[in-house]
PDB file of N, CA and C in Angstrom:
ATOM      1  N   UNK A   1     -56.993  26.494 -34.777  1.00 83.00           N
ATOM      2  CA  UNK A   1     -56.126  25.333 -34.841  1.00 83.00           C
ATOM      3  C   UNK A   1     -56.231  24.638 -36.192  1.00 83.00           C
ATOM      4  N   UNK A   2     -57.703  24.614 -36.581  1.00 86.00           N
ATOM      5  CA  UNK A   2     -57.660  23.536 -37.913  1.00 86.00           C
ATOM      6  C   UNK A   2     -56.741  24.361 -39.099  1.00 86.00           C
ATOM      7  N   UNK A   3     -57.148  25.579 -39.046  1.00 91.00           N
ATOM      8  CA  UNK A   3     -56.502  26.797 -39.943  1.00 91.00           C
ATOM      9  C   UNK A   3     -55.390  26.338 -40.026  1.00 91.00           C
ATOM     10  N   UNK A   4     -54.288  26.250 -39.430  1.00 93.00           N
ATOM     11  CA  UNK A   4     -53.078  26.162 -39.268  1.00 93.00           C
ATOM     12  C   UNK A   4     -52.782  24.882 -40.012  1.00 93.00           C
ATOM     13  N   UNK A   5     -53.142  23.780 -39.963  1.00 94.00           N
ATOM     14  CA  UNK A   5     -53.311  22.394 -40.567  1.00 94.00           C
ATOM     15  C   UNK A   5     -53.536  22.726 -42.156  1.00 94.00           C
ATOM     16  N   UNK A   6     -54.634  23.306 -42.169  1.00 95.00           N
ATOM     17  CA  UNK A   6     -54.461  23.710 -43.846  1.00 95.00           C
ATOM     18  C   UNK A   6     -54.015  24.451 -44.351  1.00 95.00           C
ATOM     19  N   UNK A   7     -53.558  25.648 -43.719  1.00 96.00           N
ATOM     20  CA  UNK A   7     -52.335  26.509 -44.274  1.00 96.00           C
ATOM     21  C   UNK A   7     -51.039  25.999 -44.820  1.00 96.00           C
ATOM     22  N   UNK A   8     -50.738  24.981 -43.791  1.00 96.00           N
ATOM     23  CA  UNK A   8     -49.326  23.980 -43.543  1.00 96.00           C
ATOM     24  C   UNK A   8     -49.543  23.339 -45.002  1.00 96.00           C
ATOM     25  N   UNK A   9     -50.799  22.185 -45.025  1.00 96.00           N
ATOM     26  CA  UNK A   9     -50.767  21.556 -46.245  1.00 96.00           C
ATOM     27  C   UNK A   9     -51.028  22.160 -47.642  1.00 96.00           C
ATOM     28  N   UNK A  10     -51.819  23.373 -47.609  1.00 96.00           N
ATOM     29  CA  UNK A  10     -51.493  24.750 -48.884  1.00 96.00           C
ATOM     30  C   UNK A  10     -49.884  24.631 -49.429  1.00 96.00           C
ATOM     31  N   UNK A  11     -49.738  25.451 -47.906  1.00 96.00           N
ATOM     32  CA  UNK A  11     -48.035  25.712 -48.330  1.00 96.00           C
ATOM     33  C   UNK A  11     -47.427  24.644 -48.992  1.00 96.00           C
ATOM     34  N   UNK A  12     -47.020  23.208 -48.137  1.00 96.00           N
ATOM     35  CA  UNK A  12     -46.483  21.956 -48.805  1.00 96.00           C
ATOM     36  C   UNK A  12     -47.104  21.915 -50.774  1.00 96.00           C
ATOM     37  N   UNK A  13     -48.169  22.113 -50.421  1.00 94.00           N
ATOM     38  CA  UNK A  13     -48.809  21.379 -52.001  1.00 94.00           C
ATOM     39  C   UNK A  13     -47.838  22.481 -52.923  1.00 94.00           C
ATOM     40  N   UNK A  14     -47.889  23.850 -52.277  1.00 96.00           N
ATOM     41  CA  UNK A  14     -47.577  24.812 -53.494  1.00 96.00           C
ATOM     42  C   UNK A  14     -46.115  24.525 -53.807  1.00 96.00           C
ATOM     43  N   UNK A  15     -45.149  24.874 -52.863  1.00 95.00           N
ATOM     44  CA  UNK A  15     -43.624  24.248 -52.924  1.00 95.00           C
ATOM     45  C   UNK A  15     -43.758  22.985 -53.593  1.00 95.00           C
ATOM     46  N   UNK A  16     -44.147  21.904 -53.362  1.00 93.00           N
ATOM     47  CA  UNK A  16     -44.236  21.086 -54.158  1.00 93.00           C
ATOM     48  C   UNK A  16     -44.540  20.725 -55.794  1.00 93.00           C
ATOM     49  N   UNK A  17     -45.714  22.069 -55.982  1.00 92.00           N
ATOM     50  CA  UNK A  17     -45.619  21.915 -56.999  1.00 92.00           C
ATOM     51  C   UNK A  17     -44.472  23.149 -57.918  1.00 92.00           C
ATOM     52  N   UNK A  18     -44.308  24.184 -56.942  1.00 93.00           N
ATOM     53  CA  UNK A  18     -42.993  25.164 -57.279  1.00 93.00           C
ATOM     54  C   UNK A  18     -42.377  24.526 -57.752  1.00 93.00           C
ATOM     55  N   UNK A  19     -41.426  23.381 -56.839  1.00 92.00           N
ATOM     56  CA  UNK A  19     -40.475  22.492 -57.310  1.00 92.00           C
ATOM     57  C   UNK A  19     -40.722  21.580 -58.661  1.00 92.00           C
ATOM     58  N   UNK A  20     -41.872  20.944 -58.908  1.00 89.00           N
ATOM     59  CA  UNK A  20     -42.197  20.454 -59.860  1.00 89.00           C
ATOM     60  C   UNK A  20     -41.848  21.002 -61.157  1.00 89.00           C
ATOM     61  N   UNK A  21     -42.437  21.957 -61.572  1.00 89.00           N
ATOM     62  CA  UNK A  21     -42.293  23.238 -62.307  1.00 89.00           C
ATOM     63  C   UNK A  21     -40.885  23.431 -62.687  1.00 89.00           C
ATOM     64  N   UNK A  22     -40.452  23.691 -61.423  1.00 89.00           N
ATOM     65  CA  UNK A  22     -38.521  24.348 -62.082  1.00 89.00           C
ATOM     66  C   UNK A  22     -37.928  23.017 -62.226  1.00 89.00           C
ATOM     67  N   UNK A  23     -38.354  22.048 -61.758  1.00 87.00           N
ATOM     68  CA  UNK A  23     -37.557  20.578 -62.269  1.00 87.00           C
ATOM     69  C   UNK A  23     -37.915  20.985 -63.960  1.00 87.00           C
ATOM     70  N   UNK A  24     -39.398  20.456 -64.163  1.00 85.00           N
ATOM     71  CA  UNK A  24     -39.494  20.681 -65.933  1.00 85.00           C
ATOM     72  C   UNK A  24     -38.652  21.955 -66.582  1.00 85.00           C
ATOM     73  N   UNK A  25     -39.149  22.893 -65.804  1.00 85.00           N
ATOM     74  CA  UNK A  25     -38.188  24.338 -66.591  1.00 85.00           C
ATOM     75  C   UNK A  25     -36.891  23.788 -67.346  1.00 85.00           C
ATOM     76  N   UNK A  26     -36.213  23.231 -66.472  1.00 85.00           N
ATOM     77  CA  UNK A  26     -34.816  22.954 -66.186  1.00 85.00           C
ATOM     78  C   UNK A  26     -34.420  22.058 -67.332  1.00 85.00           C
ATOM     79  N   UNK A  27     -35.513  21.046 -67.275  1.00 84.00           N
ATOM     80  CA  UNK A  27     -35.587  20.088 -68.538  1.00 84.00           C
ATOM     81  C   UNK A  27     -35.509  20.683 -69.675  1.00 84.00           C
ATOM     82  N   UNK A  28     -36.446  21.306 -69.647  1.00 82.00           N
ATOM     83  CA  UNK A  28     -36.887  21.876 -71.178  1.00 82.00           C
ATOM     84  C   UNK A  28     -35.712  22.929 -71.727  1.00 82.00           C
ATOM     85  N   UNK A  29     -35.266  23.790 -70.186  1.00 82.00           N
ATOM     86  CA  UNK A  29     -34.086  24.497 -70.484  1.00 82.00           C
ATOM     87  C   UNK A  29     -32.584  23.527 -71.283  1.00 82.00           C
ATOM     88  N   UNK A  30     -32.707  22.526 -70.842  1.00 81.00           N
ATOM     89  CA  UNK A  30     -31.193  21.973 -71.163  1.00 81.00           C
ATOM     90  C   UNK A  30     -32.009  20.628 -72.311  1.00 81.00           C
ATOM     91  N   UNK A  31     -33.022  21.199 -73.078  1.00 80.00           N
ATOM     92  CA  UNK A  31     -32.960  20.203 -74.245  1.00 80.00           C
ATOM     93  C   UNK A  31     -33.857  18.234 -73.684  1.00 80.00           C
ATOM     94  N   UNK A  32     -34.129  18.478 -72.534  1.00 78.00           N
ATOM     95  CA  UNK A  32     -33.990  17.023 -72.435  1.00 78.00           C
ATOM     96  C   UNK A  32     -35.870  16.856 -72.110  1.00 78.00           C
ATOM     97  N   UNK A  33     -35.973  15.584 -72.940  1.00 78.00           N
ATOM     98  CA  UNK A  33     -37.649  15.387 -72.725  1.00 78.00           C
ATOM     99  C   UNK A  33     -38.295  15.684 -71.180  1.00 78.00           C
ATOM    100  N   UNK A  34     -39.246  15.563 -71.168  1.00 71.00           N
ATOM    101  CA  UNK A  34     -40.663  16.145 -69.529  1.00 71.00           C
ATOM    102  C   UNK A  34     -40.314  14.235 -69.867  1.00 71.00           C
ATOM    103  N   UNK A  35     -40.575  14.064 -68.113  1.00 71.00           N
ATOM    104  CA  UNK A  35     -41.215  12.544 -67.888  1.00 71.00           C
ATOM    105  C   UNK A  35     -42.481  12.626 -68.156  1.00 71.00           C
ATOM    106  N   UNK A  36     -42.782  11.197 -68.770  1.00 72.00           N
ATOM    107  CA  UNK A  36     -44.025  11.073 -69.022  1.00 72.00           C
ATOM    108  C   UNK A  36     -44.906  10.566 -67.707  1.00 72.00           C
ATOM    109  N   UNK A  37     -46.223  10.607 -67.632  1.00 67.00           N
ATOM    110  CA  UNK A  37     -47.106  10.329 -66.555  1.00 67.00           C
ATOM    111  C   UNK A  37     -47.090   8.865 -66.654  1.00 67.00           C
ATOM    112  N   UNK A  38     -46.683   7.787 -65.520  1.00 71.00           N
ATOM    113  CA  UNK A  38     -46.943   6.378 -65.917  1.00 71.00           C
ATOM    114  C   UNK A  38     -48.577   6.084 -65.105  1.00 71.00           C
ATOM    115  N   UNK A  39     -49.388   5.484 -65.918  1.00 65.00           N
ATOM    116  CA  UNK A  39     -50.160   5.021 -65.362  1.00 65.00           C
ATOM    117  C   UNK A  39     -50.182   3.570 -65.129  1.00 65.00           C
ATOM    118  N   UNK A  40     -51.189   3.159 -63.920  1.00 66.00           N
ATOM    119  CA  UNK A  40     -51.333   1.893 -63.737  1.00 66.00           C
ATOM    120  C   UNK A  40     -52.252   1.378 -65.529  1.00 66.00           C
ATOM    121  N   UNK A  41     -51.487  -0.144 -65.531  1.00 63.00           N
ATOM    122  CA  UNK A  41     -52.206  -0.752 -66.396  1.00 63.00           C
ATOM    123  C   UNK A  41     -54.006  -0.526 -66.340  1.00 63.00           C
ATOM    124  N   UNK A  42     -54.180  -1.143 -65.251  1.00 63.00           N
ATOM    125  CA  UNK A  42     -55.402  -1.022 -65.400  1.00 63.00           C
ATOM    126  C   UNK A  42     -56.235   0.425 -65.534  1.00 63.00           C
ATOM    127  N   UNK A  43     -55.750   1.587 -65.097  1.00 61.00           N
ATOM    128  CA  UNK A  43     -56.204   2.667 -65.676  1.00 61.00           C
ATOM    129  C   UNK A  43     -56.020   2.985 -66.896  1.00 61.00           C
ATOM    130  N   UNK A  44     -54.643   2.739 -67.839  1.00 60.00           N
ATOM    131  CA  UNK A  44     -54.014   2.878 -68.785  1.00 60.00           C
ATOM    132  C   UNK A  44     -55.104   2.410 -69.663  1.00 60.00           C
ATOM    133  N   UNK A  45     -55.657   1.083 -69.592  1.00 59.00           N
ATOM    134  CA  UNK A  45     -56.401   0.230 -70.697  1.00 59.00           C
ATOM    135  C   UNK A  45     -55.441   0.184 -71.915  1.00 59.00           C
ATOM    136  N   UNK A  46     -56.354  -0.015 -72.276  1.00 58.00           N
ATOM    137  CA  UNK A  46     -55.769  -0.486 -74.214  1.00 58.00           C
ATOM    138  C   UNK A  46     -55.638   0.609 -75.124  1.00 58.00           C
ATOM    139  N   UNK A  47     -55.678   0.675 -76.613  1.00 60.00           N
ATOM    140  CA  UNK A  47     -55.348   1.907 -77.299  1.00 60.00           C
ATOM    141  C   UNK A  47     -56.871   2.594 -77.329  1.00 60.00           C
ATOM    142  N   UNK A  48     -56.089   3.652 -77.805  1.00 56.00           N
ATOM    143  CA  UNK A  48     -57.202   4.858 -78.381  1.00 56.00           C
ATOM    144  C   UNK A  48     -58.248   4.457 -79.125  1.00 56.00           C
ATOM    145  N   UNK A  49     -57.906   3.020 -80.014  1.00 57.00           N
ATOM    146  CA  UNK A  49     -59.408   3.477 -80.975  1.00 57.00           C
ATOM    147  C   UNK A  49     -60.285   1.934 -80.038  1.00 57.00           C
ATOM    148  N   UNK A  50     -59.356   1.180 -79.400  1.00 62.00           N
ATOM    149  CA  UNK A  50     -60.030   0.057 -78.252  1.00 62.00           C
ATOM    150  C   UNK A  50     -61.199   1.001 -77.496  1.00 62.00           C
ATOM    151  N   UNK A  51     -60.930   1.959 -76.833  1.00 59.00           N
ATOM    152  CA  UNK A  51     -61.515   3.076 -75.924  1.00 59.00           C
ATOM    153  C   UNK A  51     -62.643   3.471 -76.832  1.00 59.00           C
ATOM    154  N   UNK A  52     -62.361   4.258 -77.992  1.00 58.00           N
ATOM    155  CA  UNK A  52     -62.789   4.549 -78.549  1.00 58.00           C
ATOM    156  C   UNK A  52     -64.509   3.832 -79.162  1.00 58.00           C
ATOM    157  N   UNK A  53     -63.815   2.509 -79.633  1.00 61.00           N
ATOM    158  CA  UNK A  53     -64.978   1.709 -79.316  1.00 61.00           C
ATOM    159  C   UNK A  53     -65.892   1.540 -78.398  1.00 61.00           C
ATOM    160  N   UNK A  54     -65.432   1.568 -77.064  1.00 60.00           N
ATOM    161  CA  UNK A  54     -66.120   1.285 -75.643  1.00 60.00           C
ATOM    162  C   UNK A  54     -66.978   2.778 -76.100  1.00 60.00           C
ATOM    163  N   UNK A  55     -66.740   3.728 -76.346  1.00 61.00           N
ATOM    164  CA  UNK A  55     -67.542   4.814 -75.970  1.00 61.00           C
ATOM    165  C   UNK A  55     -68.797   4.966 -76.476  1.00 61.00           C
ATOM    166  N   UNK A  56     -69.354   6.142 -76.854  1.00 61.00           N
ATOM    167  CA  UNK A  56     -71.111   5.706 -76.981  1.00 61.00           C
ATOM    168  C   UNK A  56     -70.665   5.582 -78.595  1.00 61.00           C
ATOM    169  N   UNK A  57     -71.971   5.754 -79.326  1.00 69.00           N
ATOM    170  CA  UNK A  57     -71.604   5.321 -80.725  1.00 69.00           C
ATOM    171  C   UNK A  57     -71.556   6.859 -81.587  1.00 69.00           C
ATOM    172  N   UNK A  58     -71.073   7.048 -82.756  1.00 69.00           N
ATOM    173  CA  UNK A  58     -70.379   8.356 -83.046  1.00 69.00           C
ATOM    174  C   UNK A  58     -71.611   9.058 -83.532  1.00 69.00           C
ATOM    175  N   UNK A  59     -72.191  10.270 -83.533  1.00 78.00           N
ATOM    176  CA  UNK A  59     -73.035  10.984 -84.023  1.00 78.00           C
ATOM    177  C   UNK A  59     -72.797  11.631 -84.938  1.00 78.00           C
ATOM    178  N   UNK A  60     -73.592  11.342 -86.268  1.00 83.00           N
ATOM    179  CA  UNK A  60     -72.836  11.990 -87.940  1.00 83.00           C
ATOM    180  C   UNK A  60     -73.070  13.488 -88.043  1.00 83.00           C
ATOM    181  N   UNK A  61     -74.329  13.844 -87.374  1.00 85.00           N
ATOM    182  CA  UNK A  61     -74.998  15.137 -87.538  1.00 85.00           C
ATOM    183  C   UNK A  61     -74.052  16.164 -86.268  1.00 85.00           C
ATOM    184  N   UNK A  62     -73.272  15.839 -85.408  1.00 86.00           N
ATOM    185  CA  UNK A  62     -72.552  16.293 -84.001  1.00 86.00           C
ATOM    186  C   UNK A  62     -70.869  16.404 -85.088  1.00 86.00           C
ATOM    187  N   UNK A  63     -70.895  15.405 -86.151  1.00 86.00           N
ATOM    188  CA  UNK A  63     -69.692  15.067 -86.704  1.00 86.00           C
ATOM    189  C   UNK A  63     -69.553  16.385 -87.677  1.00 86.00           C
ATOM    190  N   UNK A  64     -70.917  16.443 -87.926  1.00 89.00           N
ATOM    191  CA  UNK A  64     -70.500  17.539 -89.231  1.00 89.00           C
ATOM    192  C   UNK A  64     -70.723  19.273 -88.975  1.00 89.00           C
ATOM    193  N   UNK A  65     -71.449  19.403 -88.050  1.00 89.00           N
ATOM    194  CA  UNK A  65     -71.510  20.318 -87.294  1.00 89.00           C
ATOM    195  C   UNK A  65     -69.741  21.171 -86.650  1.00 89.00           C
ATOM    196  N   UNK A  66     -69.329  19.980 -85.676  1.00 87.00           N
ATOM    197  CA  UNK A  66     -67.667  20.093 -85.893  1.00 87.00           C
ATOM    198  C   UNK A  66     -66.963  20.312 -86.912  1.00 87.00           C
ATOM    199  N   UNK A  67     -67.054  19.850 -87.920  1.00 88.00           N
ATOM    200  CA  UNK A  67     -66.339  19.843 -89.006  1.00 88.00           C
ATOM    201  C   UNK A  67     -66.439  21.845 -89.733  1.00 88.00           C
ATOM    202  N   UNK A  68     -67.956  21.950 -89.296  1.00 87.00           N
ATOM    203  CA  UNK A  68     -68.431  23.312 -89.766  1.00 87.00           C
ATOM    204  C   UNK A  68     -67.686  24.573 -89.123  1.00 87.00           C
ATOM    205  N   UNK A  69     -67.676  23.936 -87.998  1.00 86.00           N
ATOM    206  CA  UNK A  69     -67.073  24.945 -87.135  1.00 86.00           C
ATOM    207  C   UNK A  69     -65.348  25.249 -86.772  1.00 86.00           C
ATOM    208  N   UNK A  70     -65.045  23.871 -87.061  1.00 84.00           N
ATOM    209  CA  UNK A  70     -63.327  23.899 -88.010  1.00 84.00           C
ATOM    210  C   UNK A  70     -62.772  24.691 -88.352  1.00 84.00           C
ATOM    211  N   UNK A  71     -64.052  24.825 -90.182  1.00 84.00           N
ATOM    212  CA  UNK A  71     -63.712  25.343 -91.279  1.00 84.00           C
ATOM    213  C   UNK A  71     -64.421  26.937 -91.250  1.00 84.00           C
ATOM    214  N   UNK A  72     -64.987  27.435 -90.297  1.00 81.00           N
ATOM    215  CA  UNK A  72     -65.598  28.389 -90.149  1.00 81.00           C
ATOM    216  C   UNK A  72     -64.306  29.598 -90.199  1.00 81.00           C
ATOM    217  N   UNK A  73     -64.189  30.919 -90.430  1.00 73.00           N
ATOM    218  CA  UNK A  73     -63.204  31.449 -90.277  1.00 73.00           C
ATOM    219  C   UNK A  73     -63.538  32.550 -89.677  1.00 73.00           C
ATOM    220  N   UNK A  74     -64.705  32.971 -88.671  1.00 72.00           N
ATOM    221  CA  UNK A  74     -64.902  33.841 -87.703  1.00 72.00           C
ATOM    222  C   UNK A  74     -65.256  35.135 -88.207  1.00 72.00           C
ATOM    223  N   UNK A  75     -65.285  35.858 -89.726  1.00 67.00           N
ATOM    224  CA  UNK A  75     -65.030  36.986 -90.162  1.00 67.00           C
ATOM    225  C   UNK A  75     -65.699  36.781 -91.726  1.00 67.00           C
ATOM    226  N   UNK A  76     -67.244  37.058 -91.066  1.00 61.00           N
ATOM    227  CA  UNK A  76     -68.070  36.717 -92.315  1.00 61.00           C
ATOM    228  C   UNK A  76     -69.382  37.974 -92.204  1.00 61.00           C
ATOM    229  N   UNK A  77     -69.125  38.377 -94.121  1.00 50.00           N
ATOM    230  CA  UNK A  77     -69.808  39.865 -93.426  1.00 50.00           C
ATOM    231  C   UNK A  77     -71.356  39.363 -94.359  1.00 50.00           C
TER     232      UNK A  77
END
């Protein structure tokens, strides 16, 4: 019995997101922007470098390491 309950809501989620999908297709087919995701304000917060701030503080040695691996070009004999 429970089987059946989550099969049902499988199915729904997938059609649902089927449909999702060929809505965008459709968009993208005829030129016209994807909707954007609206979030609530309060999830939204403030800008990128506001956030940015909140986060931990930046690591120079993590910074340059990245930077190494950027510029790295995979094919070094």
């Amino acid at each position: 019995m429970w089987y059946d309950v989550v099969v049902t809501v499988l199915a729904v989620g997938m059609v649902v997101c089927w449909r999702l999908g060929v809505r965008d297709g459709m968009r993208i087919m005829h030129n016209r922007e994807l909707e954007k995701i609206r979030l609530p304000e309060k999830l939204a917060g403030g800008s990128a470098e506001k956030r940015q701030e909140q986060d931990a503080p930046v690591d120079e040695a993590l910074q340059e390491q990245l930077k190494a691996i950027d510029q790295y070009d995979g094919w070094k004999v």
